[in-house]
Structures are given as structure tokens and as C-alpha cells.
Amino acid sequence: MKKIIKYNLAIVLLVHLLLGCGGGDDAESQGITPSNLVINHVIVGADAVNVNGNGSGEVNFVVTANDATSYKILIEGQTINSTTGVFSYTFNQIGTNSYTIYVSAYNGTRFISGNKSITVYKAPTLVWSDEFNTDGAPSSSKWVFETGTGNGGWGNNELQYYTSRPENVIVQGGVLKINLIKEVYNGSNYTSARIITKDKYSFKYGRVDIRAKLPAGGGTWPALWMLGDNISSVGWPACGEIDIMEHIGNDLNKIHGTLHHPGHSGGNADSGTVIIPNVTTQFHVYSIDWTAETIRFYVDNQLYYTFGNNSGVPFNSNFFFIFNCAMGGNFGGAVDPNFTAASMEVDYVRVYQ
């Protein structure tokens, strides 16, 4: 009980000092000390599903106290003065966060203080996206084709030839389709596509959501991933690689989220996995939440892997997107001899900050 009394007194003194007003019982004090302080709040958009609000971060407050003539409120280090006790405040910290609101109600120099804790959700702002709503080739304002077999199958002994043909990559019916096809083409036995946003769009930190349905078949290797902008000058893995989603047709429904960087690349990369049913028959949302402190990997908002980011790794500069479907290779493995064709479909890619 003594500890509780001391704690409450400490809060009163702290609020009083922060709000910069004198005590209420000295000889010069005037008025009646307020009583029955009540702090009510309504989070905008809160309901049974969105208990912490609709993402606006706005909260409406009504503060009352008997015999009070004015109020001072301390929120996130900011002082709000009010004669009515009715005010609104918008929280700007992204995500779901808890805050303590400190309030003092005054009558002259006499006051009563209290506090209340609330939890508010603030949605990030959409800063870039492709909704793939215009039929035809992927938008040239956002994407560039990478074609050919690359260096030994893009460094992984892959079997496909990447083309820019509509047979292999097209926006159709509201989705991007990257089509793997078994066919002889320029010396390869399979064709596919690889598109990138290098020199079109790159970013540092934020939330990425990609809604996609993956190809089926042994040997298929779809990937939704990113590379550091400086790959041309420092090479790989010094540039860093963030694999938002990889799937191997020979290991059905296992989703990989992986980070490659010096000392941790190839088979020694930092990685997490999760089993998600029906990845080749249903759309799922593959996401990362990337900050200076962590990179978190999700499928359908289910967190399955967290990497501790720091200044010693290359994940603190701009990265660009790569979407592709490979066939076989070091990771894709053996190709099903009955394979003929399969598609990765992407409904959207969105970046929030």
C-alpha cells in the first residue's frame, strides 16, 4: 500500500512539474480544489473488429472534474490547454501503440491530476503501388524487363530463358501473370519472365504487401524479392537481398522469407519458413515490415520470422523490387517431367511508410 501511495504521489508531482504550475495549498492559493476527475475518450473508427481505431490515429477526449475551470493535458510531450476539457488529438506513430495521457484540472491555483492509458492504431500511408489494373505489358513507368539466361542461369544453374513476350508476362484481368512454359527457346527448355523496378522505384524502410497466387509443379521457383540499389557498384551479397517470398514446387506450401548479406548468403542466409495451405490455388498476402531495428516477415498478417536489423548489415539503404519465376536450379531442384506450364499471379504490390 505504501508503494502505491508513493507511486500516485509521484505521478501528481511529475504532471504538476511538467505542466509548470504551482501547488494548491499554500497561503496564496485561491478557489476550490477540483474533484472527481474523469478522462473519457473515443478512438475514431473503433468497433468490435477494429478495437484500436480505423487507422486515422485520431482520438476524441472529454475531460471533466467538479469545480474545474480549466484543464492541461500532456500527450507525447505536448501540452494542450483547454477551458472545456473537450479536444481531439491525432497520434502519428505507425502501428498499434500504447500511450499514457496525463491530465490536471484547475480552479485557480488548486488542481487535481490523473492519467489514463490508451492503445491506438495508426495506419501507414500508401506511398507506391502497382494494382495491375491495365491490361497489356507491365507499366514501363514502373518496371523493366531482364531477359536472357544470365550468367549460368542467373547464378543458380536455372533452366529458364527470361523473355519480354506477352506469352511469358502480361497484365490481364486485374493481375500480373508471369508464365513458366516448357518450350525450346534460344537454347533453353523453359521460358519465363523477370521484371524489376531498378532505376524506376526504390525505397528504404516501410511495410510491403504483395498479394499473389503461386505456380504449381516440381521445379518451379517463384520469388518476390528486393536487391540493394548499389548492386552495380558493390556486387552481391554486399548490396543485400531481401526475399519477401520464395516457394519451391518440390516442397509444396512452405514459404521462405530470407535475407542475404556478407557472411550470410546462399545456403548460409538468415531465413524463416512457414507452412501456408493452398498457396498454388489461392491468393495470399506476403509482407515485410522493415525498420532500422527489425525486418519482420508475414503471410496473411501472420508473423513467422523476425530479423534484427543493425548498422552493420546492408539493410539500411534503398532497395528495388524483382518479380520472377525460375525453373529448377540450385534451389528449385528437379523438374517434374510432366510439367508443361504454370503461372504466378500478382494482384497488387503496395509500399506503405
XYZ file of C-alpha atoms in Angstrom, residues 88-241:
154
model
C -9.091 15.907 -30.232
C -5.595 14.588 -30.785
C -4.058 12.628 -33.675
C -1.306 10.136 -32.942
C 1.242 9.733 -35.736
C 3.371 6.781 -34.660
C 2.760 3.986 -37.191
C 1.270 0.737 -35.914
C -0.551 -0.184 -32.722
C 0.933 1.697 -29.789
C 0.021 2.422 -26.169
C 0.148 5.908 -24.674
C -0.387 7.441 -21.228
C -2.397 10.669 -21.119
C -1.746 12.959 -18.121
C -4.423 15.482 -17.115
C -4.667 18.243 -14.487
C -7.931 20.038 -13.731
C -7.615 23.548 -12.210
C -9.594 26.034 -10.208
C -7.317 28.989 -9.678
C -4.052 27.553 -8.417
C -5.689 24.468 -6.955
C -5.666 21.313 -9.066
C -6.297 17.601 -9.244
C -4.310 15.271 -11.517
C -4.790 11.862 -13.070
C -3.802 9.748 -16.053
C -5.204 7.199 -18.461
C -3.588 4.650 -20.801
C -4.984 4.057 -24.279
C -3.965 1.940 -27.265
C -4.347 3.409 -30.759
C -3.765 2.044 -34.250
C -2.222 4.367 -36.836
C -2.200 3.055 -40.393
C 0.821 3.715 -42.588
C 0.446 5.844 -45.719
C 0.496 4.233 -49.147
C 3.494 5.729 -50.996
C 3.811 3.462 -54.057
C 1.868 0.618 -55.607
C 1.010 -1.282 -58.725
C -2.551 -2.613 -58.778
C -2.097 -4.249 -62.215
C -5.430 -2.953 -63.451
C -4.404 -2.026 -67.025
C -4.260 -4.923 -69.467
C -1.129 -5.381 -71.547
C 2.546 -5.230 -70.705
C 3.585 -4.215 -67.171
C 3.776 -0.424 -66.852
C 7.034 0.869 -68.337
C 6.944 3.714 -65.812
C 7.434 1.166 -63.031
C 9.014 -1.993 -64.465
C 11.956 -3.042 -66.620
C 12.398 -6.462 -68.265
C 15.509 -8.524 -67.618
C 15.914 -11.063 -70.419
C 18.194 -13.948 -71.289
C 19.687 -16.805 -69.337
C 22.058 -14.570 -67.375
C 25.322 -15.900 -66.007
C 24.887 -19.665 -65.807
C 21.166 -19.396 -65.183
C 21.295 -16.163 -63.156
C 23.988 -17.665 -60.941
C 21.832 -20.579 -59.750
C 22.051 -23.046 -62.670
C 18.420 -22.311 -63.526
C 16.891 -23.722 -66.699
C 14.635 -20.943 -67.980
C 15.127 -18.193 -70.553
C 13.590 -14.894 -69.440
C 11.707 -13.069 -72.187
C 9.607 -9.926 -72.520
C 6.989 -11.718 -74.624
C 3.315 -11.463 -73.652
C 3.299 -15.263 -73.585
C 5.542 -15.041 -70.511
C 4.497 -11.785 -68.842
C 1.234 -9.895 -69.143
C -1.238 -7.883 -67.100
C -4.665 -9.372 -67.642
C -7.933 -9.305 -65.723
C -6.534 -7.259 -62.859
C -3.454 -9.387 -62.190
C 0.136 -9.628 -63.349
C 0.834 -13.069 -64.811
C 4.349 -14.471 -65.100
C 4.064 -17.684 -67.092
C 6.524 -20.567 -66.963
C 6.313 -22.572 -70.188
C 8.019 -25.782 -71.248
C 9.361 -24.963 -74.718
C 12.663 -24.825 -76.548
C 13.700 -21.185 -76.852
C 17.168 -19.755 -77.588
C 18.860 -22.879 -76.302
C 16.751 -23.251 -73.122
C 13.978 -25.766 -72.491
C 11.771 -23.380 -70.494
C 10.725 -19.735 -70.757
C 9.572 -17.300 -68.097
C 9.911 -13.627 -67.155
C 11.737 -11.409 -64.685
C 10.721 -7.776 -64.111
C 12.425 -5.223 -61.857
C 11.914 -1.642 -60.662
C 15.613 -0.728 -60.724
C 16.071 2.931 -61.740
C 12.255 3.305 -61.654
C 11.460 2.924 -57.966
C 13.372 2.062 -54.807
C 12.848 2.851 -51.136
C 14.197 2.442 -47.617
C 12.048 1.130 -44.752
C 8.309 0.596 -44.695
C 5.622 -2.045 -44.996
C 5.334 -4.102 -48.185
C 2.224 -6.121 -49.038
C 2.129 -8.361 -52.122
C -0.978 -10.427 -52.861
C -0.115 -13.387 -55.038
C -1.000 -16.919 -56.115
C 1.947 -19.199 -56.858
C 2.678 -21.654 -59.683
C 2.372 -25.402 -59.148
C 4.742 -28.117 -60.281
C 8.010 -29.716 -59.312
C 10.942 -27.460 -60.209
C 9.009 -24.170 -60.107
C 10.691 -21.428 -58.087
C 8.681 -18.183 -57.872
C 10.171 -15.233 -55.990
C 9.039 -11.793 -54.847
C 12.168 -10.062 -53.622
C 14.432 -6.995 -53.463
C 18.067 -6.039 -54.025
C 20.059 -3.028 -52.852
C 20.316 -0.143 -55.306
C 24.102 -0.248 -55.091
C 24.480 -3.754 -56.506
C 26.224 -2.390 -59.612
C 28.996 -0.830 -57.518
C 29.405 -3.232 -54.590
C 28.070 -6.502 -56.009
C 26.181 -9.278 -54.283
C 25.817 -10.067 -51.380
C 27.317 -6.753 -50.217
C 24.278 -4.936 -51.633
C 21.926 -7.072 -49.544
C 18.966 -9.169 -50.653
